[in-house]
PDB file of C-alpha atoms in Angstrom:
ATOM      1  CA  MET D 213       7.926 -32.691 -43.122  1.00 49.00           C
ATOM      2  CA  ALA D 214       9.959 -35.834 -42.397  1.00 48.00           C
ATOM      3  CA  SER D 215      10.247 -36.991 -38.748  1.00 48.00           C
ATOM      4  CA  PRO D 216      13.723 -36.823 -37.146  1.00 49.00           C
ATOM      5  CA  PRO D 217      15.539 -40.139 -36.733  1.00 49.00           C
ATOM      6  CA  ARG D 218      14.497 -42.046 -33.613  1.00 46.00           C
ATOM      7  CA  ASP D 219      18.010 -42.057 -32.116  1.00 48.00           C
ATOM      8  CA  LEU D 220      18.255 -38.266 -32.514  1.00 42.00           C
ATOM      9  CA  SER D 221      14.889 -37.781 -30.759  1.00 44.00           C
ATOM     10  CA  MET D 222      16.053 -39.937 -27.873  1.00 42.00           C
ATOM     11  CA  SER D 223      19.187 -37.802 -27.484  1.00 45.00           C
ATOM     12  CA  PHE D 224      17.051 -34.696 -26.898  1.00 42.00           C
ATOM     13  CA  PHE D 225      15.517 -36.491 -23.918  1.00 41.00           C
ATOM     14  CA  VAL D 226      18.541 -38.335 -22.566  1.00 42.00           C
ATOM     15  CA  LEU D 227      21.056 -35.466 -22.547  1.00 43.00           C
ATOM     16  CA  PRO D 228      19.010 -33.115 -20.279  1.00 46.00           C
ATOM     17  CA  LEU D 229      18.214 -36.084 -18.047  1.00 41.00           C
ATOM     18  CA  LEU D 230      21.917 -36.867 -17.692  1.00 43.00           C
ATOM     19  CA  ALA D 231      22.629 -33.243 -16.797  1.00 46.00           C
ATOM     20  CA  LEU D 232      20.003 -33.406 -14.063  1.00 39.00           C
ATOM     21  CA  LEU D 233      21.403 -36.661 -12.682  1.00 42.00           C
ATOM     22  CA  ILE D 234      24.971 -35.335 -12.691  1.00 43.00           C
ATOM     23  CA  ASN D 235      24.042 -32.096 -10.875  1.00 48.00           C
ATOM     24  CA  PRO D 236      20.443 -32.236  -9.611  1.00 44.00           C
ATOM     25  CA  ALA D 237      20.904 -29.210  -7.366  1.00 44.00           C
ATOM     26  CA  THR D 238      21.315 -26.913 -10.346  1.00 40.00           C
ATOM     27  CA  SER D 239      17.892 -27.544 -11.839  1.00 39.00           C
ATOM     28  CA  ILE D 240      16.016 -28.107  -8.610  1.00 36.00           C
ATOM     29  CA  ARG D 241      17.294 -25.006  -6.829  1.00 37.00           C
ATOM     30  CA  THR D 242      16.676 -22.661  -9.703  1.00 35.00           C
ATOM     31  CA  SER D 243      13.109 -23.886 -10.021  1.00 34.00           C
ATOM     32  CA  ILE D 244      12.150 -23.105  -6.417  1.00 36.00           C
ATOM     33  CA  ILE D 245      10.874 -19.622  -5.530  1.00 35.00           C
ATOM     34  CA  LYS D 246      12.370 -18.647  -2.178  1.00 39.00           C
ATOM     35  CA  LEU D 247      10.047 -16.878   0.190  1.00 38.00           C
ATOM     36  CA  PRO D 248      11.478 -13.868   2.075  1.00 41.00           C
ATOM     37  CA  GLY D 249      13.293 -15.066   5.155  1.00 43.00           C
ATOM     38  CA  SER D 250      12.812 -18.765   4.379  1.00 40.00           C
ATOM     39  CA  ASP D 251      16.565 -19.348   4.402  1.00 46.00           C
ATOM     40  CA  GLY D 252      17.635 -16.345   6.451  1.00 45.00           C
ATOM     41  CA  SER D 253      17.941 -14.097   3.390  1.00 50.00           C
ATOM     42  CA  ARG D 254      15.682 -11.608   1.663  1.00 55.00           C
ATOM     43  CA  SER D 255      14.379 -12.165  -1.827  1.00 69.00           C
ATOM     44  CA  SER D 256      14.734  -9.528  -4.518  1.00 88.00           C
ATOM     45  CA  ALA D 257      10.927  -9.517  -4.750  1.00 91.00           C
ATOM     46  CA  ALA D 258      10.697  -8.469  -1.093  1.00 91.00           C
ATOM     47  CA  ASP D 259      13.267  -5.697  -1.543  1.00 91.00           C
ATOM     48  CA  THR D 260      11.487  -4.466  -4.655  1.00 95.00           C
ATOM     49  CA  TYR D 261       8.145  -4.436  -2.852  1.00 96.00           C
ATOM     50  CA  CYS D 262       9.607  -2.481   0.074  1.00 96.00           C
ATOM     51  CA  GLU D 263      11.152   0.106  -2.222  1.00 96.00           C
ATOM     52  CA  SER D 264       7.749   0.483  -3.874  1.00 97.00           C
ATOM     53  CA  TRP D 265       6.108   0.781  -0.456  1.00 97.00           C
ATOM     54  CA  ARG D 266       8.480   3.609   0.476  1.00 97.00           C
ATOM     55  CA  LEU D 267       7.646   5.368  -2.788  1.00 97.00           C
ATOM     56  CA  ALA D 268       3.929   5.042  -2.024  1.00 97.00           C
ATOM     57  CA  VAL D 269       4.507   6.496   1.439  1.00 96.00           C
ATOM     58  CA  GLU D 270       6.601   9.427   0.234  1.00 97.00           C
ATOM     59  CA  THR D 271       4.117  10.335  -2.501  1.00 97.00           C
ATOM     60  CA  ASN D 272       1.177  10.021  -0.062  1.00 97.00           C
ATOM     61  CA  ASN D 273      -0.408   7.304  -2.179  1.00 97.00           C
ATOM     62  CA  ALA D 274      -0.313   5.003   0.841  1.00 95.00           C
ATOM     63  CA  GLY D 275      -2.566   7.430   2.717  1.00 95.00           C
ATOM     64  CA  THR D 276      -2.818   6.860   6.454  1.00 94.00           C
ATOM     65  CA  TRP D 277      -0.603   4.059   7.725  1.00 94.00           C
ATOM     66  CA  ASP D 278       0.134   2.908  11.257  1.00 92.00           C
ATOM     67  CA  VAL D 279       3.211   0.704  11.138  1.00 92.00           C
ATOM     68  CA  ILE D 280       5.983  -0.305   8.772  1.00 94.00           C
ATOM     69  CA  PRO D 281       4.984  -3.617   7.118  1.00 93.00           C
ATOM     70  CA  SER D 282       6.791  -6.442   8.912  1.00 91.00           C
ATOM     71  CA  LEU D 283       8.269  -7.508   5.577  1.00 93.00           C
ATOM     72  CA  CYS D 284       9.928  -4.080   5.228  1.00 94.00           C
ATOM     73  CA  VAL D 285      11.368  -3.417   8.697  1.00 93.00           C
ATOM     74  CA  ASP D 286      14.864  -4.545   7.679  1.00 93.00           C
ATOM     75  CA  SER D 287      14.600  -2.707   4.364  1.00 94.00           C
ATOM     76  CA  VAL D 288      13.736   0.577   6.084  1.00 95.00           C
ATOM     77  CA  ALA D 289      16.616   0.109   8.518  1.00 94.00           C
ATOM     78  CA  GLY D 290      18.988  -0.508   5.622  1.00 94.00           C
ATOM     79  CA  TYR D 291      17.740   2.580   3.812  1.00 96.00           C
ATOM     80  CA  LEU D 292      18.225   4.793   6.866  1.00 95.00           C
ATOM     81  CA  LYS D 293      21.698   3.419   7.560  1.00 94.00           C
ATOM     82  CA  GLY D 294      22.857   3.654   3.941  1.00 94.00           C
ATOM     83  CA  ASP D 295      23.724   6.502   1.603  1.00 96.00           C
ATOM     84  CA  GLU D 296      20.386   6.632  -0.221  1.00 96.00           C
ATOM     85  CA  TYR D 297      18.542   8.389   2.619  1.00 96.00           C
ATOM     86  CA  GLY D 298      20.959  11.321   2.660  1.00 96.00           C
ATOM     87  CA  SER D 299      21.078  11.409  -1.113  1.00 97.00           C
ATOM     88  CA  ASP D 300      17.269  11.559  -1.403  1.00 97.00           C
ATOM     89  CA  TYR D 301      17.192  14.400   1.120  1.00 97.00           C
ATOM     90  CA  SER D 302      19.923  16.312  -0.681  1.00 98.00           C
ATOM     91  CA  VAL D 303      18.199  16.056  -4.065  1.00 98.00           C
ATOM     92  CA  ILE D 304      14.975  17.468  -2.582  1.00 98.00           C
ATOM     93  CA  VAL D 305      16.943  20.336  -1.055  1.00 98.00           C
ATOM     94  CA  ASP D 306      18.452  21.097  -4.462  1.00 98.00           C
ATOM     95  CA  TYR D 307      14.971  21.351  -5.999  1.00 98.00           C
ATOM     96  CA  ALA D 308      13.748  23.511  -3.121  1.00 98.00           C
ATOM     97  CA  LEU D 309      16.643  25.926  -3.501  1.00 98.00           C
ATOM     98  CA  ALA D 310      16.141  26.070  -7.261  1.00 98.00           C
ATOM     99  CA  PHE D 311      12.565  27.204  -6.617  1.00 98.00           C
ATOM    100  CA  ALA D 312      13.619  29.612  -3.860  1.00 98.00           C
ATOM    101  CA  LYS D 313      15.934  31.406  -6.252  1.00 98.00           C
ATOM    102  CA  THR D 314      12.960  32.235  -8.500  1.00 98.00           C
ATOM    103  CA  VAL D 315      11.075  34.028  -5.688  1.00 98.00           C
ATOM    104  CA  LYS D 316      11.138  37.797  -5.757  1.00 97.00           C
ATOM    105  CA  ILE D 317      11.974  38.863  -2.215  1.00 98.00           C
ATOM    106  CA  SER D 318      10.196  42.083  -1.322  1.00 97.00           C
ATOM    107  CA  GLY D 319      12.586  43.076   1.442  1.00 95.00           C
ATOM    108  CA  ASP D 320       9.829  43.794   3.949  1.00 97.00           C
ATOM    109  CA  GLY D 321      10.549  40.710   6.043  1.00 97.00           C
ATOM    110  CA  LYS D 322       7.256  39.093   5.068  1.00 98.00           C
ATOM    111  CA  ASP D 323       8.600  36.490   2.622  1.00 98.00           C
ATOM    112  CA  VAL D 324       8.434  33.311   4.680  1.00 98.00           C
ATOM    113  CA  TRP D 325       9.816  29.814   4.442  1.00 99.00           C
ATOM    114  CA  ILE D 326       8.476  27.362   7.021  1.00 99.00           C
ATOM    115  CA  PHE D 327      10.393  24.408   8.432  1.00 98.00           C
ATOM    116  CA  ASP D 328       9.220  21.528  10.546  1.00 98.00           C
ATOM    117  CA  ILE D 329      11.831  20.377  13.096  1.00 98.00           C
ATOM    118  CA  ASP D 330      11.871  16.634  13.837  1.00 98.00           C
ATOM    119  CA  GLU D 331      13.149  14.602  10.882  1.00 97.00           C
ATOM    120  CA  THR D 332      13.360  17.872   8.934  1.00 98.00           C
ATOM    121  CA  LEU D 333      15.923  20.124  10.625  1.00 98.00           C
ATOM    122  CA  LEU D 334      16.905  17.692  13.359  1.00 98.00           C
ATOM    123  CA  THR D 335      17.328  13.955  12.956  1.00 97.00           C
ATOM    124  CA  ASN D 336      16.193  11.620  15.716  1.00 96.00           C
ATOM    125  CA  ILE D 337      17.891   8.654  14.124  1.00 93.00           C
ATOM    126  CA  GLY D 338      19.775   8.085  17.377  1.00 92.00           C
ATOM    127  CA  TYR D 339      16.475   7.427  19.100  1.00 94.00           C
ATOM    128  CA  TYR D 340      14.998   5.272  16.343  1.00 92.00           C
ATOM    129  CA  ARG D 341      18.203   3.278  15.972  1.00 90.00           C
ATOM    130  CA  ALA D 342      17.513   1.989  19.477  1.00 89.00           C
ATOM    131  CA  HIS D 343      13.830   1.407  18.671  1.00 89.00           C
ATOM    132  CA  GLY D 344      13.781  -0.642  15.493  1.00 88.00           C
ATOM    133  CA  TYR D 345      14.299   2.219  13.021  1.00 89.00           C
ATOM    134  CA  GLY D 346      10.645   3.167  13.038  1.00 88.00           C
ATOM    135  CA  VAL D 347       7.165   2.337  14.206  1.00 87.00           C
ATOM    136  CA  SER D 348       6.360  -1.345  13.715  1.00 87.00           C
ATOM    137  CA  ARG D 349       4.232  -3.980  15.401  1.00 85.00           C
ATOM    138  CA  SER D 350       7.237  -5.039  17.451  1.00 84.00           C
ATOM    139  CA  GLU D 351       8.249  -1.426  18.204  1.00 85.00           C
ATOM    140  CA  PRO D 352       5.127   0.735  18.743  1.00 87.00           C
ATOM    141  CA  PHE D 353       5.715   4.443  19.306  1.00 87.00           C
ATOM    142  CA  ASP D 354       6.308   5.366  22.941  1.00 88.00           C
ATOM    143  CA  SER D 355       5.768   9.101  23.494  1.00 89.00           C
ATOM    144  CA  LYS D 356       7.269   8.961  26.976  1.00 92.00           C
ATOM    145  CA  SER D 357      10.613   7.550  25.859  1.00 92.00           C
ATOM    146  CA  PHE D 358      10.672   9.844  22.816  1.00 94.00           C
ATOM    147  CA  ASN D 359      10.135  12.933  24.966  1.00 94.00           C
ATOM    148  CA  GLU D 360      12.921  11.749  27.247  1.00 95.00           C
ATOM    149  CA  TRP D 361      15.132  11.719  24.151  1.00 95.00           C
ATOM    150  CA  VAL D 362      13.972  15.219  23.127  1.00 96.00           C
ATOM    151  CA  VAL D 363      14.830  16.815  26.477  1.00 96.00           C
ATOM    152  CA  GLN D 364      18.400  15.555  26.160  1.00 96.00           C
ATOM    153  CA  GLY D 365      18.754  18.119  23.368  1.00 97.00           C
ATOM    154  CA  THR D 366      21.327  16.110  21.433  1.00 97.00           C
ATOM    155  CA  ALA D 367      19.588  15.556  18.088  1.00 98.00           C
ATOM    156  CA  PRO D 368      22.009  16.281  15.202  1.00 98.00           C
ATOM    157  CA  ALA D 369      21.217  18.428  12.185  1.00 98.00           C
ATOM    158  CA  PHE D 370      20.679  17.025   8.735  1.00 97.00           C
ATOM    159  CA  ALA D 371      23.601  18.285   6.660  1.00 96.00           C
ATOM    160  CA  ALA D 372      21.327  18.966   3.687  1.00 97.00           C
ATOM    161  CA  SER D 373      18.726  20.850   5.747  1.00 98.00           C
ATOM    162  CA  LEU D 374      21.391  23.029   7.366  1.00 98.00           C
ATOM    163  CA  ARG D 375      22.697  23.845   3.903  1.00 98.00           C
ATOM    164  CA  MET D 376      19.200  24.751   2.759  1.00 98.00           C
ATOM    165  CA  TYR D 377      18.409  26.757   5.888  1.00 98.00           C
ATOM    166  CA  ASN D 378      21.502  28.931   5.554  1.00 98.00           C
ATOM    167  CA  ALA D 379      21.026  29.388   1.810  1.00 98.00           C
ATOM    168  CA  LEU D 380      17.439  30.579   2.323  1.00 98.00           C
ATOM    169  CA  LYS D 381      18.569  33.132   4.893  1.00 98.00           C
ATOM    170  CA  LYS D 382      21.134  34.479   2.433  1.00 98.00           C
ATOM    171  CA  LEU D 383      18.418  34.781  -0.196  1.00 98.00           C
ATOM    172  CA  GLY D 384      16.436  36.979   2.207  1.00 98.00           C
ATOM    173  CA  PHE D 385      13.699  34.635   3.384  1.00 98.00           C
ATOM    174  CA  THR D 386      12.205  35.000   6.847  1.00 98.00           C
ATOM    175  CA  ILE D 387      12.417  31.648   8.591  1.00 98.00           C
ATOM    176  CA  VAL D 388       9.532  30.322  10.690  1.00 98.00           C
ATOM    177  CA  LEU D 389       9.813  27.030  12.561  1.00 99.00           C
ATOM    178  CA  LEU D 390       6.508  25.220  13.051  1.00 98.00           C
ATOM    179  CA  THR D 391       6.730  22.052  15.110  1.00 98.00           C
ATOM    180  CA  GLY D 392       4.448  19.566  16.791  1.00 97.00           C
ATOM    181  CA  ARG D 393       6.573  19.728  19.937  1.00 97.00           C
ATOM    182  CA  ASP D 394       4.908  21.155  23.017  1.00 97.00           C
ATOM    183  CA  GLU D 395       5.501  24.636  24.403  1.00 97.00           C
ATOM    184  CA  ASP D 396       7.231  23.268  27.494  1.00 97.00           C
ATOM    185  CA  GLN D 397       9.997  21.990  25.196  1.00 97.00           C
ATOM    186  CA  ARG D 398      10.828  25.456  23.846  1.00 98.00           C
ATOM    187  CA  ASN D 399      14.080  26.007  25.721  1.00 98.00           C
ATOM    188  CA  VAL D 400      15.588  22.613  24.988  1.00 98.00           C
ATOM    189  CA  THR D 401      14.495  22.864  21.341  1.00 98.00           C
ATOM    190  CA  GLU D 402      16.062  26.305  20.868  1.00 98.00           C
ATOM    191  CA  THR D 403      19.277  25.186  22.529  1.00 98.00           C
ATOM    192  CA  ASN D 404      19.466  22.014  20.439  1.00 98.00           C
ATOM    193  CA  LEU D 405      18.904  23.958  17.220  1.00 98.00           C
ATOM    194  CA  ARG D 406      21.580  26.534  18.031  1.00 98.00           C
ATOM    195  CA  ASP D 407      24.062  23.880  19.151  1.00 98.00           C
ATOM    196  CA  VAL D 408      23.953  22.197  15.728  1.00 98.00           C
ATOM    197  CA  GLY D 409      24.192  25.401  13.693  1.00 98.00           C
ATOM    198  CA  TYR D 410      20.706  26.845  13.188  1.00 98.00           C
ATOM    199  CA  SER D 411      20.150  30.502  14.055  1.00 98.00           C
ATOM    200  CA  GLY D 412      18.273  33.603  13.027  1.00 98.00           C
ATOM    201  CA  TRP D 413      14.736  32.260  12.790  1.00 98.00           C
ATOM    202  CA  GLU D 414      11.913  34.758  13.123  1.00 98.00           C
ATOM    203  CA  ARG D 415       9.524  32.542  15.082  1.00 98.00           C
ATOM    204  CA  LEU D 416       9.442  29.160  16.719  1.00 98.00           C
ATOM    205  CA  ILE D 417       5.840  27.977  16.984  1.00 98.00           C
ATOM    206  CA  LEU D 418       5.081  25.060  19.320  1.00 98.00           C
ATOM    207  CA  ARG D 419       1.829  23.464  20.479  1.00 98.00           C
ATOM    208  CA  GLY D 420       0.153  25.422  23.262  1.00 97.00           C
ATOM    209  CA  GLN D 421      -2.621  24.313  25.569  1.00 95.00           C
ATOM    210  CA  ASP D 422      -5.289  25.240  23.014  1.00 96.00           C
ATOM    211  CA  ASP D 423      -3.593  23.065  20.392  1.00 97.00           C
ATOM    212  CA  GLN D 424      -3.646  19.829  22.353  1.00 96.00           C
ATOM    213  CA  GLY D 425      -5.763  17.125  20.758  1.00 95.00           C
ATOM    214  CA  LYS D 426      -5.737  18.694  17.293  1.00 97.00           C
ATOM    215  CA  SER D 427      -4.462  16.718  14.357  1.00 97.00           C
ATOM    216  CA  ALA D 428      -1.115  17.897  13.033  1.00 98.00           C
ATOM    217  CA  THR D 429      -2.783  18.905   9.770  1.00 98.00           C
ATOM    218  CA  ASN D 430      -5.313  21.159  11.497  1.00 98.00           C
ATOM    219  CA  TYR D 431      -2.858  22.590  14.022  1.00 98.00           C
ATOM    220  CA  LYS D 432      -0.281  23.515  11.412  1.00 98.00           C
ATOM    221  CA  SER D 433      -2.888  24.846   8.973  1.00 98.00           C
ATOM    222  CA  GLU D 434      -4.259  27.134  11.681  1.00 98.00           C
ATOM    223  CA  GLN D 435      -0.799  28.441  12.494  1.00 98.00           C
ATOM    224  CA  ARG D 436      -0.050  29.126   8.828  1.00 98.00           C
ATOM    225  CA  SER D 437      -3.386  30.905   8.506  1.00 98.00           C
ATOM    226  CA  LYS D 438      -2.429  33.189  11.400  1.00 98.00           C
ATOM    227  CA  LEU D 439       0.821  34.059   9.660  1.00 98.00           C
ATOM    228  CA  ILE D 440      -1.038  34.946   6.463  1.00 98.00           C
ATOM    229  CA  ASP D 441      -3.487  37.097   8.449  1.00 98.00           C
ATOM    230  CA  GLN D 442      -0.469  38.979   9.780  1.00 98.00           C
ATOM    231  CA  GLY D 443       0.679  39.774   6.253  1.00 98.00           C
ATOM    232  CA  PHE D 444       3.289  37.070   5.767  1.00 98.00           C
ATOM    233  CA  LYS D 445       3.626  35.415   2.358  1.00 98.00           C
ATOM    234  CA  ILE D 446       4.402  31.709   2.695  1.00 98.00           C
ATOM    235  CA  HIS D 447       6.477  30.877  -0.352  1.00 98.00           C
ATOM    236  CA  GLY D 448       7.928  27.572   0.803  1.00 98.00           C
ATOM    237  CA  ASN D 449       7.355  24.860   3.380  1.00 98.00           C
ATOM    238  CA  THR D 450       9.544  21.872   4.184  1.00 98.00           C
ATOM    239  CA  GLY D 451       8.563  18.897   6.328  1.00 98.00           C
ATOM    240  CA  ASP D 452       8.884  15.140   6.622  1.00 98.00           C
ATOM    241  CA  GLN D 453       5.126  14.543   7.087  1.00 98.00           C
ATOM    242  CA  TRP D 454       2.320  15.315   4.683  1.00 98.00           C
ATOM    243  CA  SER D 455       0.518  16.833   7.671  1.00 98.00           C
ATOM    244  CA  ASP D 456       3.307  19.447   7.760  1.00 98.00           C
ATOM    245  CA  LEU D 457       2.357  20.541   4.259  1.00 98.00           C
ATOM    246  CA  LEU D 458      -1.311  19.869   3.499  1.00 98.00           C
ATOM    247  CA  GLY D 459      -4.557  21.316   4.814  1.00 98.00           C
ATOM    248  CA  PHE D 460      -5.362  24.982   4.256  1.00 98.00           C
ATOM    249  CA  ALA D 461      -3.238  28.143   4.087  1.00 98.00           C
ATOM    250  CA  VAL D 462      -0.598  26.113   2.260  1.00 98.00           C
ATOM    251  CA  ALA D 463       2.682  27.403   0.846  1.00 98.00           C
ATOM    252  CA  ASP D 464       3.240  28.286  -2.793  1.00 98.00           C
ATOM    253  CA  ARG D 465       5.529  25.256  -2.959  1.00 98.00           C
ATOM    254  CA  SER D 466       5.876  22.467  -0.420  1.00 98.00           C
ATOM    255  CA  PHE D 467       8.803  20.064  -0.234  1.00 98.00           C
ATOM    256  CA  LYS D 468       8.401  16.676   1.425  1.00 98.00           C
ATOM    257  CA  VAL D 469      11.653  15.199   2.732  1.00 98.00           C
ATOM    258  CA  PRO D 470      11.862  11.420   3.216  1.00 98.00           C
ATOM    259  CA  ASN D 471      10.658   9.655   6.346  1.00 97.00           C
ATOM    260  CA  PRO D 472       9.562   6.014   6.099  1.00 96.00           C
ATOM    261  CA  MET D 473       9.719   5.542   9.889  1.00 95.00           C
ATOM    262  CA  TYR D 474       6.287   6.830  10.960  1.00 94.00           C
ATOM    263  CA  TYR D 475       3.173   8.689   9.838  1.00 95.00           C
ATOM    264  CA  ILE D 476       1.491  11.596  11.651  1.00 95.00           C
ATOM    265  CA  PRO D 477      -2.025  12.573  10.451  1.00 94.00           C
TER     266      PRO D 477
END
């Protein structure tokens, strides 16, 4: 093949060089990879990673975790403040109700659906808004201040969970509330639940003296086992923690609602 004319070859080199000299910022800026936070902004790579981290948490692939990665604190806050959080919750409720409608209710009062309370029926976003939107290295969990929030009894309901709760009652399910809250918080918990629209549960199970020190997984498994021993059939279970759902004496179907703020084993 014949070589191109020398003046044409030079033009291939000179023209890009002229473009660079005329506007050097264009080529230089697009060739630099910005690290998250290096110029006060977040990179798309950081946002993508944090979305993937939330997926790993919600699917339990992350396993035990202690704090939100520092890279993802702002991402989690944005998720909780935006529309996606409520939308994710609502979609899960739709799937749960679709399953519930397939259950044959015996009519003997033994067909049970279990609900956790915190971040399942009630949202403590008011508390976490003032504490970094979750457990992080800069905002470790403080049980004392959280319990002070609980006794105020002002936690709102999730709109989607209230919809699900009432629909399950209409379908004929017996509702059991199984929470990690302590027995001495029974009155304020019942009042809070009723104030935001929940009613008609069969049992509210809280941690007693014998349950102190147990992992949430063991405590809740033991309580479900007691229900089964009493003849109840646990068709469904809804919670924001995998420890609400796993262990032994599990439900026929369990539905994990989103919570990227903290992990309870």
